[in-house]
Coordinates of C-alpha atoms in Angstrom, one line a residue:
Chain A
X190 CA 19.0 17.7 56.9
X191 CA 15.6 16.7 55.2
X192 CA 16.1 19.0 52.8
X193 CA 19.0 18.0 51.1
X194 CA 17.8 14.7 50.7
X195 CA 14.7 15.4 49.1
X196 CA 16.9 17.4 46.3
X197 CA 18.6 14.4 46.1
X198 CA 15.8 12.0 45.5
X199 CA 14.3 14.9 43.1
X200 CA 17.2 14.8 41.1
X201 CA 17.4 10.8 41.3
X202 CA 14.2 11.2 39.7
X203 CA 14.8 13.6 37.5
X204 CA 17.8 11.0 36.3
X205 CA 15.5 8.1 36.2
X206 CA 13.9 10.0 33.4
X207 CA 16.5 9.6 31.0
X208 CA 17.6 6.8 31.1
X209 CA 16.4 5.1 28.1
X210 CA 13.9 2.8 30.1
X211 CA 10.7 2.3 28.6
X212 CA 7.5 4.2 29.6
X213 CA 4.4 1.5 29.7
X214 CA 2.3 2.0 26.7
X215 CA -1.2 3.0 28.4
X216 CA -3.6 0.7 26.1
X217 CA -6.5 2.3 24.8
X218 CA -5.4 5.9 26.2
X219 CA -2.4 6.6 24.4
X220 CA -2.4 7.5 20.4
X221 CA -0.1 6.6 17.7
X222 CA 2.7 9.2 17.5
X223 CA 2.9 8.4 13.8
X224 CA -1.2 6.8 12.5
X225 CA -2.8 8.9 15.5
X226 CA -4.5 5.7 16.0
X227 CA -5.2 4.7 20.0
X228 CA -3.1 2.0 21.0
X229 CA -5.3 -0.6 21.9
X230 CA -3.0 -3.9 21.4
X231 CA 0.0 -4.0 23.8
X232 CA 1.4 -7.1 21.1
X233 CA 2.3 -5.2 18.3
X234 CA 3.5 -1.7 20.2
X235 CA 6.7 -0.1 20.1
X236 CA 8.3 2.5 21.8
X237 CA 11.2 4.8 20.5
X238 CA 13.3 7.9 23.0
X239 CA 15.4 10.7 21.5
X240 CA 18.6 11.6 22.8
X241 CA 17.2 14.7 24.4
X242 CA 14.8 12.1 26.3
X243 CA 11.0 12.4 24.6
X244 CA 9.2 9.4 24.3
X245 CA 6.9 8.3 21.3
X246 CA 4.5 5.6 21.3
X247 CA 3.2 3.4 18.6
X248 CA 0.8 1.4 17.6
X249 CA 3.0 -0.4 15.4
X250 CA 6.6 -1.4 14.7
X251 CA 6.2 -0.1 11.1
X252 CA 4.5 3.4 12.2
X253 CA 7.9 3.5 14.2
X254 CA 9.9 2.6 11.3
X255 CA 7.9 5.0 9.3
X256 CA 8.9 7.9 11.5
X257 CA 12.1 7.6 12.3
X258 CA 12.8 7.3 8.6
X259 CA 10.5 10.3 8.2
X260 CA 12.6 12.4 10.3
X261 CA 16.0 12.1 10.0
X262 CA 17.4 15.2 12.0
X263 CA 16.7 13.8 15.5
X264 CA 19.1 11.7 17.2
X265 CA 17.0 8.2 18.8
X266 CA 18.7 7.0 21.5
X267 CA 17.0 3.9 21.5
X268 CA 14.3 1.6 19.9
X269 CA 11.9 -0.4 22.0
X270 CA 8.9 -3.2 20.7
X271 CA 6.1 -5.0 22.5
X272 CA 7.1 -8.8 23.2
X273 CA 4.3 -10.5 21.2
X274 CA 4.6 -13.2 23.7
X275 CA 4.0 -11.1 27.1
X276 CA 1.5 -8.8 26.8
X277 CA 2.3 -4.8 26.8
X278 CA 5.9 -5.5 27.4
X279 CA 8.9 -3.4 25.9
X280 CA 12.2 -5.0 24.9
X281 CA 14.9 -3.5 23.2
X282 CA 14.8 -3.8 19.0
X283 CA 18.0 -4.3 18.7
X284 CA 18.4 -7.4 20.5
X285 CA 14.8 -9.1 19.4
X286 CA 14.1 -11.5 16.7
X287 CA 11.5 -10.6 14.3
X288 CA 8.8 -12.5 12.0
X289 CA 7.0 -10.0 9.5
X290 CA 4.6 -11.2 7.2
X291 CA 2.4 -14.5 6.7
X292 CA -0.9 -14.3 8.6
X293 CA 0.2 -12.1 10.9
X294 CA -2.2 -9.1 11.2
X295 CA -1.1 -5.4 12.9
X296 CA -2.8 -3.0 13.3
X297 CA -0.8 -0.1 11.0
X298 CA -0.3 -3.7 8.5
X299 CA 3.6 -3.4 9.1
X300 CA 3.0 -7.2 10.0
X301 CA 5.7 -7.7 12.4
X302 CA 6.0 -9.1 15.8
X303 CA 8.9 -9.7 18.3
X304 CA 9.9 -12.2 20.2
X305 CA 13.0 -12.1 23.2
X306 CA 14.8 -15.6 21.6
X307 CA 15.1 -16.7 18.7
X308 CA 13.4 -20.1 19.6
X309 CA 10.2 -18.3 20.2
X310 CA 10.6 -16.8 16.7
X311 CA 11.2 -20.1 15.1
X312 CA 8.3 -21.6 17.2
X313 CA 6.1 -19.2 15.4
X314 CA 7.2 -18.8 12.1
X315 CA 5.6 -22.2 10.7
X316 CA 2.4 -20.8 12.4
X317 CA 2.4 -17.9 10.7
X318 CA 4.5 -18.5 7.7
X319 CA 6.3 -15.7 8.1
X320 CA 10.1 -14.8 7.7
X321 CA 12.5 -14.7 10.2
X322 CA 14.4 -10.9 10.8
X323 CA 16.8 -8.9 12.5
X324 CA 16.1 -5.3 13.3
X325 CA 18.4 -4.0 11.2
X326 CA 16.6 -6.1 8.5
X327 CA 13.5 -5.1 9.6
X328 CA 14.5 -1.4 9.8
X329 CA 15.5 -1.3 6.0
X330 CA 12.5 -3.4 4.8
X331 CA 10.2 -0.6 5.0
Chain B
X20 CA -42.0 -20.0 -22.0
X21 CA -44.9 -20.8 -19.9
X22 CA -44.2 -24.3 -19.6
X23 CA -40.7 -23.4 -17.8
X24 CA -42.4 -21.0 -15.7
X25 CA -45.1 -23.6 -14.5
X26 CA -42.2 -26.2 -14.4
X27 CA -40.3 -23.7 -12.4
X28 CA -43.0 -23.1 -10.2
X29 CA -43.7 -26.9 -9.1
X30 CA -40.1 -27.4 -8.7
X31 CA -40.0 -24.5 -6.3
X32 CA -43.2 -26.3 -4.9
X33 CA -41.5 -29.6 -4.4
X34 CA -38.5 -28.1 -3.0
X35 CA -40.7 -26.4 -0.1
X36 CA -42.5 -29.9 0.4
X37 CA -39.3 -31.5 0.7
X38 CA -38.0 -29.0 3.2
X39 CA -38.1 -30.4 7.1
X40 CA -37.8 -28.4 10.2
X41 CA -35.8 -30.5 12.5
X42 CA -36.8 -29.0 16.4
X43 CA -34.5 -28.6 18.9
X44 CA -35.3 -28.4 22.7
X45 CA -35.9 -30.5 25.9
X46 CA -39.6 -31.2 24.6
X47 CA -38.4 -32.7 21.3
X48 CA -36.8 -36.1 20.0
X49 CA -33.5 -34.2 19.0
X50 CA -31.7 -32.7 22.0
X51 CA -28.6 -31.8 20.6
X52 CA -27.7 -29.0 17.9
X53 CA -25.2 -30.3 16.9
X54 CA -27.0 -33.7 16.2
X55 CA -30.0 -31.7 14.4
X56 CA -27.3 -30.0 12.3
X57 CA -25.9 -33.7 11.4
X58 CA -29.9 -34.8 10.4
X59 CA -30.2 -31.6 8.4
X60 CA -30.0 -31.6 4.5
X61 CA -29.2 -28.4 2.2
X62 CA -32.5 -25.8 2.7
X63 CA -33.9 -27.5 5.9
X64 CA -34.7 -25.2 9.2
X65 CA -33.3 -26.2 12.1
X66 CA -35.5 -24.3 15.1
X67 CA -33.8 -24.1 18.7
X68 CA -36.4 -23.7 21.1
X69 CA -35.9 -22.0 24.5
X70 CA -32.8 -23.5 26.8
X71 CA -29.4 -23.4 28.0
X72 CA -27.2 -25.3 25.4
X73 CA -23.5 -25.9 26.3
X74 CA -22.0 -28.0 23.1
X75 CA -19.4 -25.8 22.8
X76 CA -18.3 -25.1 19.1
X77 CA -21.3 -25.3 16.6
X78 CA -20.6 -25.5 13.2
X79 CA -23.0 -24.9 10.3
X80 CA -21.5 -26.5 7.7
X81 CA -25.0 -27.0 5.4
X82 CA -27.2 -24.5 3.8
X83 CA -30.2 -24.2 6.5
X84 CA -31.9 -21.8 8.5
X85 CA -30.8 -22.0 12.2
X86 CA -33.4 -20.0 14.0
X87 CA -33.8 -19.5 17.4
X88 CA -37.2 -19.3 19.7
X89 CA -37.3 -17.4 22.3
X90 CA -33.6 -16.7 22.5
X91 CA -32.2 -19.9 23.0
X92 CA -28.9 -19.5 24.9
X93 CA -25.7 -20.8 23.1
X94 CA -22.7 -21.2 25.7
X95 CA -19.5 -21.8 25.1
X96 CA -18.1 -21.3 28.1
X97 CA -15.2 -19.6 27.6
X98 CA -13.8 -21.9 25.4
X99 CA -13.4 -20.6 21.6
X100 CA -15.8 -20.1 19.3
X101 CA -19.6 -20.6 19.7
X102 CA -20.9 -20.4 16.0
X103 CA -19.0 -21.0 12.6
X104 CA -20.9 -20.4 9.3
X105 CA -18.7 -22.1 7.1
X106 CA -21.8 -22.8 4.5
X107 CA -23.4 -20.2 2.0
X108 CA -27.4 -18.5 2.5
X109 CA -26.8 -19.8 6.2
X110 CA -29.8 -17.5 7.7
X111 CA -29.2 -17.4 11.7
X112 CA -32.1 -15.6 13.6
X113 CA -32.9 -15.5 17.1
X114 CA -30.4 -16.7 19.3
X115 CA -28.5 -15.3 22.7
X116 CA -24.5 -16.3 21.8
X117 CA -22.5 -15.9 25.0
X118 CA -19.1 -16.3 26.4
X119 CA -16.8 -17.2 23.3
X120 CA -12.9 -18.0 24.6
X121 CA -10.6 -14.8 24.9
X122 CA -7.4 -15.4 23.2
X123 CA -5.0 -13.6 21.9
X124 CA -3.7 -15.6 18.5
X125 CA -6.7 -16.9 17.1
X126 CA -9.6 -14.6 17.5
X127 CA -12.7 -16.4 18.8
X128 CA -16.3 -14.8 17.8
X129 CA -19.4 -15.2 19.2
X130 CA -20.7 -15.8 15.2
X131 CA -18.2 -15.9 12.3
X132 CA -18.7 -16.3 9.0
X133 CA -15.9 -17.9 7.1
X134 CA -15.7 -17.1 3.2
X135 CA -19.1 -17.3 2.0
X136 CA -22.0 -15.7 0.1
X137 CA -25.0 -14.6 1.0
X138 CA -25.2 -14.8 4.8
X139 CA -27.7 -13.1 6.9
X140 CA -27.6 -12.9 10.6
X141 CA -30.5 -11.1 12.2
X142 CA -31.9 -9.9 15.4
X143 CA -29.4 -11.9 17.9
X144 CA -28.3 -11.3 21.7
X145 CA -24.6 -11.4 21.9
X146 CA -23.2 -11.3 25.6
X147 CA -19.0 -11.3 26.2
X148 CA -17.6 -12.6 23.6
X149 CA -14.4 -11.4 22.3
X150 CA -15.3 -10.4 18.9
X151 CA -19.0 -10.2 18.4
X152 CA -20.1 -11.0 14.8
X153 CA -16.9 -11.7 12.2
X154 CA -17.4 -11.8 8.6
X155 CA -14.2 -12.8 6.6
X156 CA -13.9 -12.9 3.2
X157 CA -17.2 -12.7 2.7
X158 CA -19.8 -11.3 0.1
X159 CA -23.6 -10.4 -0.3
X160 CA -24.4 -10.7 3.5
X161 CA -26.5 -8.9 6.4
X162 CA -26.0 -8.3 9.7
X163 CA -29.3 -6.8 10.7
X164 CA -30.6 -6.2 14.1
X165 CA -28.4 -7.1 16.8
X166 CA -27.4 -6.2 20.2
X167 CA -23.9 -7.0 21.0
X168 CA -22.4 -6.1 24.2
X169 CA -19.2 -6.6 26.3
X170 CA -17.8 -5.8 29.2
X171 CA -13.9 -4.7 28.0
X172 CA -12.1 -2.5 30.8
X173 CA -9.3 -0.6 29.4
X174 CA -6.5 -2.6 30.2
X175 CA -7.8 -5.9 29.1
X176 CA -7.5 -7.2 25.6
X177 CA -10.5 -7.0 23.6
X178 CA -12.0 -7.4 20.6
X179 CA -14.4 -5.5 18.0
X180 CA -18.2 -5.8 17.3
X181 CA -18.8 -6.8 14.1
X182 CA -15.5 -7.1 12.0
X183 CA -15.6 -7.1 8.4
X184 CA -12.5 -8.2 6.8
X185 CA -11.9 -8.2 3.4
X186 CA -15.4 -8.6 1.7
X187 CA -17.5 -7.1 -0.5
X188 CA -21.3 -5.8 -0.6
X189 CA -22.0 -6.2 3.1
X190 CA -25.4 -4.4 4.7
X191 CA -24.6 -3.9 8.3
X192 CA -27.9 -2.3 9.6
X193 CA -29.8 -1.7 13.0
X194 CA -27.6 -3.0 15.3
X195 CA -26.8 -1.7 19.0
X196 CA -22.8 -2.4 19.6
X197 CA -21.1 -1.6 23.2
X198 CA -18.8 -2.3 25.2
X199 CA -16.2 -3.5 22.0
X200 CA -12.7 -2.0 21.3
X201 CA -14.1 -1.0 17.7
X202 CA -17.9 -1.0 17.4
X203 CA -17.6 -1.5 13.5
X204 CA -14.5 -2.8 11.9
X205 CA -13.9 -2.2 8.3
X206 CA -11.0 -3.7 6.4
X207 CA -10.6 -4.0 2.8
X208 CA -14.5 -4.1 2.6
X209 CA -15.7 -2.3 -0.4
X210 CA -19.4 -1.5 -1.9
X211 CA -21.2 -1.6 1.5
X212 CA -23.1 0.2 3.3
X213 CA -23.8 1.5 7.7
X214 CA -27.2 2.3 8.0
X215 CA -28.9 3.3 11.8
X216 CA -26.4 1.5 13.8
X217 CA -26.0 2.6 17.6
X218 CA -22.4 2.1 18.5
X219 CA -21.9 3.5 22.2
X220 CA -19.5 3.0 24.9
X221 CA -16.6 1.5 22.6
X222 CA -13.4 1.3 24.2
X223 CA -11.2 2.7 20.8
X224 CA -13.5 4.2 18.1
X225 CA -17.4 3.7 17.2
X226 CA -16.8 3.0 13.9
X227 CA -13.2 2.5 12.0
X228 CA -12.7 1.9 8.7
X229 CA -9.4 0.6 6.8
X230 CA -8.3 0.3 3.7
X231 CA -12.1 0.1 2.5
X232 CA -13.5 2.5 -0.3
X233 CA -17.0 3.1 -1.5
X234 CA -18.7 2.7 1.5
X235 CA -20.6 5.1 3.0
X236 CA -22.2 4.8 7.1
X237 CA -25.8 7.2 7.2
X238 CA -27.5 7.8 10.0
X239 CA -25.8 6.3 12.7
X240 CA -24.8 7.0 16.3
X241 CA -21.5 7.2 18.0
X242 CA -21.1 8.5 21.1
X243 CA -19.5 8.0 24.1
X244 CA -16.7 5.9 22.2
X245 CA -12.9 6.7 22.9
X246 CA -13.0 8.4 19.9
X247 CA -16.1 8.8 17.4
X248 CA -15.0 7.3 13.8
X249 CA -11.6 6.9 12.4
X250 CA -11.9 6.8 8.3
X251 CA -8.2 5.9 7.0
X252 CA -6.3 4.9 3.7
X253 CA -9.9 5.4 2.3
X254 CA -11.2 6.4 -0.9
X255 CA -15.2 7.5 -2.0
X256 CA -16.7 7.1 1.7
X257 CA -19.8 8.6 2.3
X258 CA -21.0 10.0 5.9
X259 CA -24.1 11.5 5.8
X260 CA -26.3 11.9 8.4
X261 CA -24.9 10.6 11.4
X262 CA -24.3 12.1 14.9
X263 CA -21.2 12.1 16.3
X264 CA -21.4 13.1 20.0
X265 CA -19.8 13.2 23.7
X266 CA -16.4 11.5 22.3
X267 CA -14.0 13.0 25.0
X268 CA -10.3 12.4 25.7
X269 CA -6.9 13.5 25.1
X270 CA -6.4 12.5 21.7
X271 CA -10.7 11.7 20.7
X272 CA -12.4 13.0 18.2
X273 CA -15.5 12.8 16.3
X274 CA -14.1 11.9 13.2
X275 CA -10.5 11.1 12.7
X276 CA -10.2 11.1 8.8
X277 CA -6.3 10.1 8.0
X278 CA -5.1 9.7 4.4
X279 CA -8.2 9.7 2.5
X280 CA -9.7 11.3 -0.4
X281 CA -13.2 11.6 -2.6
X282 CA -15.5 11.7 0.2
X283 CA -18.8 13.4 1.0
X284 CA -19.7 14.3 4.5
X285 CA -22.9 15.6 4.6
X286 CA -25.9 16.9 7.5
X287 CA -24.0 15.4 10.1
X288 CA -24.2 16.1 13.6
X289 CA -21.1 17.3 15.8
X290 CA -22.0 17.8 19.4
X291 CA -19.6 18.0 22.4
X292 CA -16.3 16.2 21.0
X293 CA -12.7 16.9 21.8
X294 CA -12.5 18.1 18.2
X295 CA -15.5 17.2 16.0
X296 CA -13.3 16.8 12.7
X297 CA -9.7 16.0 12.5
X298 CA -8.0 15.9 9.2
X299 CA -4.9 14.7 7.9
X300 CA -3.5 14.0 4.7
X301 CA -7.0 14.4 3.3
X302 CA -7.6 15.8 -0.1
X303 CA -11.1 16.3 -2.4
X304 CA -13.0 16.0 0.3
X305 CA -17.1 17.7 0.2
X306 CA -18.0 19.1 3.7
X307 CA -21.6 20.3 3.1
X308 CA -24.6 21.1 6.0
X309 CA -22.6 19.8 9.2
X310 CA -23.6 21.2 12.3
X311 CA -20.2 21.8 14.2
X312 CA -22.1 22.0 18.3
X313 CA -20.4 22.9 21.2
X314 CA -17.3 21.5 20.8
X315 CA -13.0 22.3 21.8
X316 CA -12.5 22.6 18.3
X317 CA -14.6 22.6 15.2
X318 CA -12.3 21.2 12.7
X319 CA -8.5 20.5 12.9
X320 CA -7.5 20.8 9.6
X321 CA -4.0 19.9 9.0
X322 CA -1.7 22.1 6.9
X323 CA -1.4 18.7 4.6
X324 CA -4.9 19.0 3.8
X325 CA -6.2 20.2 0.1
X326 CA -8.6 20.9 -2.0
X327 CA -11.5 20.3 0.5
X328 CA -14.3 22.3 0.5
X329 CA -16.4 23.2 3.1
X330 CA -19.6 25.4 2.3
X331 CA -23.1 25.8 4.0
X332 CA -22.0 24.6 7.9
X333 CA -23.0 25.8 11.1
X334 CA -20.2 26.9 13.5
X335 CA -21.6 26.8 16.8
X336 CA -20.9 27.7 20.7
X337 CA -17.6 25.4 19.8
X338 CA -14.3 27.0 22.1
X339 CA -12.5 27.4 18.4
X340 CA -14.4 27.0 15.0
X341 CA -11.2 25.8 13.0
X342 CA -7.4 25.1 13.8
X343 CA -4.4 24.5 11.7
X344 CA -1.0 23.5 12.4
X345 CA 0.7 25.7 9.1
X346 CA 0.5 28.5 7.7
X347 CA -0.1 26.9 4.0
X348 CA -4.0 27.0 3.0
X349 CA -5.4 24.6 0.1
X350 CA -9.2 24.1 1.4
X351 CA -12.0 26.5 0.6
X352 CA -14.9 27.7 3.1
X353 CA -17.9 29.4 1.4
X354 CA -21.1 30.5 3.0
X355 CA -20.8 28.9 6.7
X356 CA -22.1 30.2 9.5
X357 CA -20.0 31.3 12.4
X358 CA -21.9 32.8 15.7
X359 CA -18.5 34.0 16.0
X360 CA -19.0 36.3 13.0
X361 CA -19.3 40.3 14.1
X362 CA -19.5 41.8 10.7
X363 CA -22.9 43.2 9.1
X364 CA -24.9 42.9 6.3
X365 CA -26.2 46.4 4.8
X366 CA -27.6 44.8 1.1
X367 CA -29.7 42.6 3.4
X368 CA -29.3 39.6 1.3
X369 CA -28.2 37.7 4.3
X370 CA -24.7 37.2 3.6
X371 CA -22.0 39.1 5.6
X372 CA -20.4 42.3 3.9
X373 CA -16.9 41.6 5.9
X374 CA -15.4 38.7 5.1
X375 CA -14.7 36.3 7.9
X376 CA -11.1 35.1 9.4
X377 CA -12.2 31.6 11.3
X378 CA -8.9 31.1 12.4
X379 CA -8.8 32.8 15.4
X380 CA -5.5 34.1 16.7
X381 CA -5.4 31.7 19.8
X382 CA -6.3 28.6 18.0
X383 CA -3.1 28.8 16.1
X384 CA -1.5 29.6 19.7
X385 CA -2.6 26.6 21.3
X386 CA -2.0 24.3 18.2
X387 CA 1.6 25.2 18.9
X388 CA 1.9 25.1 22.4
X389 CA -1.0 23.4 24.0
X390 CA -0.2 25.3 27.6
X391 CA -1.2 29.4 26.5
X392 CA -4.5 27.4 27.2
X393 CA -3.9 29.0 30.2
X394 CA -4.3 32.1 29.1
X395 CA -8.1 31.9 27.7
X396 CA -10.1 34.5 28.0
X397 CA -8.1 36.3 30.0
X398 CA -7.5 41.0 28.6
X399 CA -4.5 40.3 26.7
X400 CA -5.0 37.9 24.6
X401 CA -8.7 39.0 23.6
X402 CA -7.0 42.6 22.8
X403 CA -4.5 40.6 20.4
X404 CA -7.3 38.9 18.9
X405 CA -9.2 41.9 18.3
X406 CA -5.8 43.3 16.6
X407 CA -5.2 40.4 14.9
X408 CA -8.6 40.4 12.9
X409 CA -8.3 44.0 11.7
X410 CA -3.9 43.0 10.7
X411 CA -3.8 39.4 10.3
X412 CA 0.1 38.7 11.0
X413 CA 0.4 35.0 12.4
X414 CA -3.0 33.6 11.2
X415 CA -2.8 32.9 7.2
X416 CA -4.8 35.7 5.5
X417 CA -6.2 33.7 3.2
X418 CA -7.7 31.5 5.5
X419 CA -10.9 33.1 5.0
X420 CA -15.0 32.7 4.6
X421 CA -16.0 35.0 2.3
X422 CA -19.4 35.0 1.9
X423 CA -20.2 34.3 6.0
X424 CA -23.6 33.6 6.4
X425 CA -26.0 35.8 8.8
X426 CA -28.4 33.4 9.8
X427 CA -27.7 29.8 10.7
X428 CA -28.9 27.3 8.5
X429 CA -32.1 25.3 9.5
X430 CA -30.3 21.8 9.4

């Protein structure tokens, strides 16, 4: 009886594993997929999975930018960045609001951050100067 | 002539005369230093004796000496910054600078200098701040003699040591750094120079530079750091001299160099890292009298590496001398020495009559699939090695020493 049930939870496991959630960035312990840089700023991180289910960490939305551009063969299944706002937290690209440039200061110099709503963003962007962007905006602007 | 000289001189006179040294302390009239800095004029000394002074942010905003006696302790309580140079030939001496504010949108120091000339900041005691000493936009200025410390734990946001940020001609010298994210922090600072710094204990790298050409960093220590020294999108930095040692981890090295070119490393020191050089996208680069000690790997070199050459090192008791990760080879090696080497030497001139392959078989293994690791050491794979040297088939052929040195070099 036991038996079964662990082969079930194994395989619930082994499920959880692809399902596009985010793995937590481990600060200062994880490198750069892309710079080889440790990640030691969970505001400015980002997080991309291929359809086959590998993660790869970065230290910066642009070195994620930068690779995915750089290799075109594999299929992402999704694209994940750090909410500037709550520290070492991934959120899905597509549905975040952007601000890249101004004073803002990444590590890699992509100069982007992310916020969940868009007031956040706009609440920011007379801080920093910067300009407001979509992901697929900020996708094609490097 | 004369005259200007002697009218020179008694100006410079006068101007000493004229100079006032306003004290600070519980003994003296002023008891504030933020008061003493109001009485101050342009060239006065402002001397802070011994005490516990909680004024929170302290501004120097003239052009004095603020010097410390007996390490007078400047508290800020966790509540931004504790001192601001926003004046040029500021000379600050002496002081213990502790608990700056940790945030994470503005980045409060313990000292910062804000876009000036001719700074100098010696011998201080910096305790938990979140950067240490900041210098932005600045020029012409020393940071000589410190001993910042922190106590960063992995997970918690912290800053670097002393963090240079686009300036020019800066002398960063003597100072003992721990306990940071980066020890040293270069970005876009050109023309300076890292001389006998000990940088231990750093949480990400001892030493990183960014975007910052001709600099070089000579006889320094890192070690202990996450990783040793990260040089990137560099051009003409110099490393001679330095010892780069015990930087352990997954991904650590001893020296991370990543898109840079024109450089000189020269008599350094490579003891116990991960890897004691990783290169990438580097090109032009002069690797001269390294000793390469005990280490996983030597050198990584990346098959986007070129035209580096690496002559007169010492390869030794290190699990692999080299790596690579292609089968392409643009880098030279002439005249190392491998204790890996087996071949002889019959003209006794003391270089090796067989040339040497340093790529061994199993390096190139691992690079491609980090688990045959498991298989080290073990019949097999030291019977394909053996085969491997006498037919090279995986390893690149022309990835080769061939004038291998006999004896190690005295270094």
């Amino acid at each position: 009886m036991k038996k079964p049930m662990l082969f079930f939870a194994l395989l619930l496991v082994l499920a959880s594993c692809v399902s596009g959630e985010p793995k937590p960035i481990q600060l200062n312990t994880d490198a750069c997929d892309f710079c080889k840089m440790t990640i030691s700023n969970g505001q400015y991180g980002a997080e991309l999975i291929t359809q086959k289910g590998r993660y790869y960490k970065f230290d910066d939305v642009a070195c994620m930018i930068h690779f995915a551009k750089s290799n075109t063969v594999v299929p992402y299944k999704a694209f994940f960045v750090s909410d500037y706002l709550m520290a070492n937290t991934l959120i899905p690209a597509e549905k975040s609001f952007f601000l890249q440039g101004g004073t803002i200061n990444s590590p890699m110099h992509g100069n982007a951050i992310a916020f969940t709503s868009e007031k956040e963003a706009k609440d920011y962007q007379s801080k920093y100067k910067a300009a407001l962007l979509t992901w697929k905006e900020l996708y094609s602007s490097y | 002539m004369k005259n200007s000289l002697y009218i020179a001189c008694c100006l410079f006179a006068f101007q000493l005369m004229m100079a006032n040294t306003i004290h600070v302390g519980s003994h003296y009239p002023v008891k504030s230093i933020k008061k003493a800095i109001a009485l101050a004029v342009d060239g006065d000394t402002v001397m802070v004796h011994k005490g516990l002074y909680r004024e929170g942010n302290i501004v120097i905003y003239k052009k004095i000496a603020f010097l410390g006696k007996d390490y007078p302790v400047l508290d800020a309580q966790k509540k931004g910054e504790v001192l601001s140079v926003k004046a040029d030939s500021v000379v600050v001496q002496g002081f213990k600078i502790i608990n700056s504010g940790f945030a994470a949108l503005d980045d409060p120091c313990g000292i910062k200098v804000y876009n000036k000339k001719f700074v100098q900041i010696y011998n201080n005691r910096l305790d938990n701040n979140f950067f240490g000493i900041y210098l932005q936009n600045c020029s012409n200025c020393i940071v000589k003699g410190n001993h910042i410390v922190s106590h960063g734990t992995q997970e918690q946001l912290i800053g670097n040591g002393v963090h240079c940020w686009k300036s020019d001609n800066l002398q960063i010298i003597a100072n003992t750094i721990s306990g940071h994210r980066d020890g040293i922090y270069f970005e876009f600072v050109t023309n300076s120079v890292i001389w006998r710094n000990i940088s231990a204990q750093n949480i990400r790298y001892g030493l990183h530079f960014m975007f910052s050409n001709d600099d070089s960093y000579i006889t320094n220590l890192f070690k202990n750091n996450g990783a040793g020294v990260a040089v990137m999108f560099s051009k003409e930095v110099k490393m001679i001299n330095n010892t780069f040692e015990e930087n352990w981890g997954d991904s650590a090295y001893g020296l991370l160099l990543k898109e840079i070119a024109d450089g000189y490393i020269f008599n350094n020191k490579f003891v116990k890292n991960t890897s004691g050089i990783y290169m990438e996208g580097t090109s032009r680069m002069k690797v001269e009298k390294n000793d390469f000690i005990s280490n996983g790997w030597g050198m990584k070199i990346q098959a986007s590496c070129m035209d580096n050459e690496i002559v007169n090192n010492n390869y030794l008791k290190n699990t692999f001398d080299i790596s690579t990760n292609g089968s392409l080879v643009l880098n030279t090696f002439n005249s190392n020495y491998w204790d890996k080497y087996e071949g002889y030497d019959l003209d006794k001139n003391g270089v090796g009559d067989v040339p040497y392959h340093p790529l061994s078989l199993f390096a190139v293994l691992t690079e491609k699939n980090a688990s045959t690791m498991l298989l080290y050491r073990s019949f097999m794979i030291t019977l394909l090695d053996k085969s491997e040297k006498v037919l090279p088939s995986i390893t690149p052929d022309n990835f080769v020493d061939k004038t291998p040195l006999m004896k190690s070099l005295p270094l």
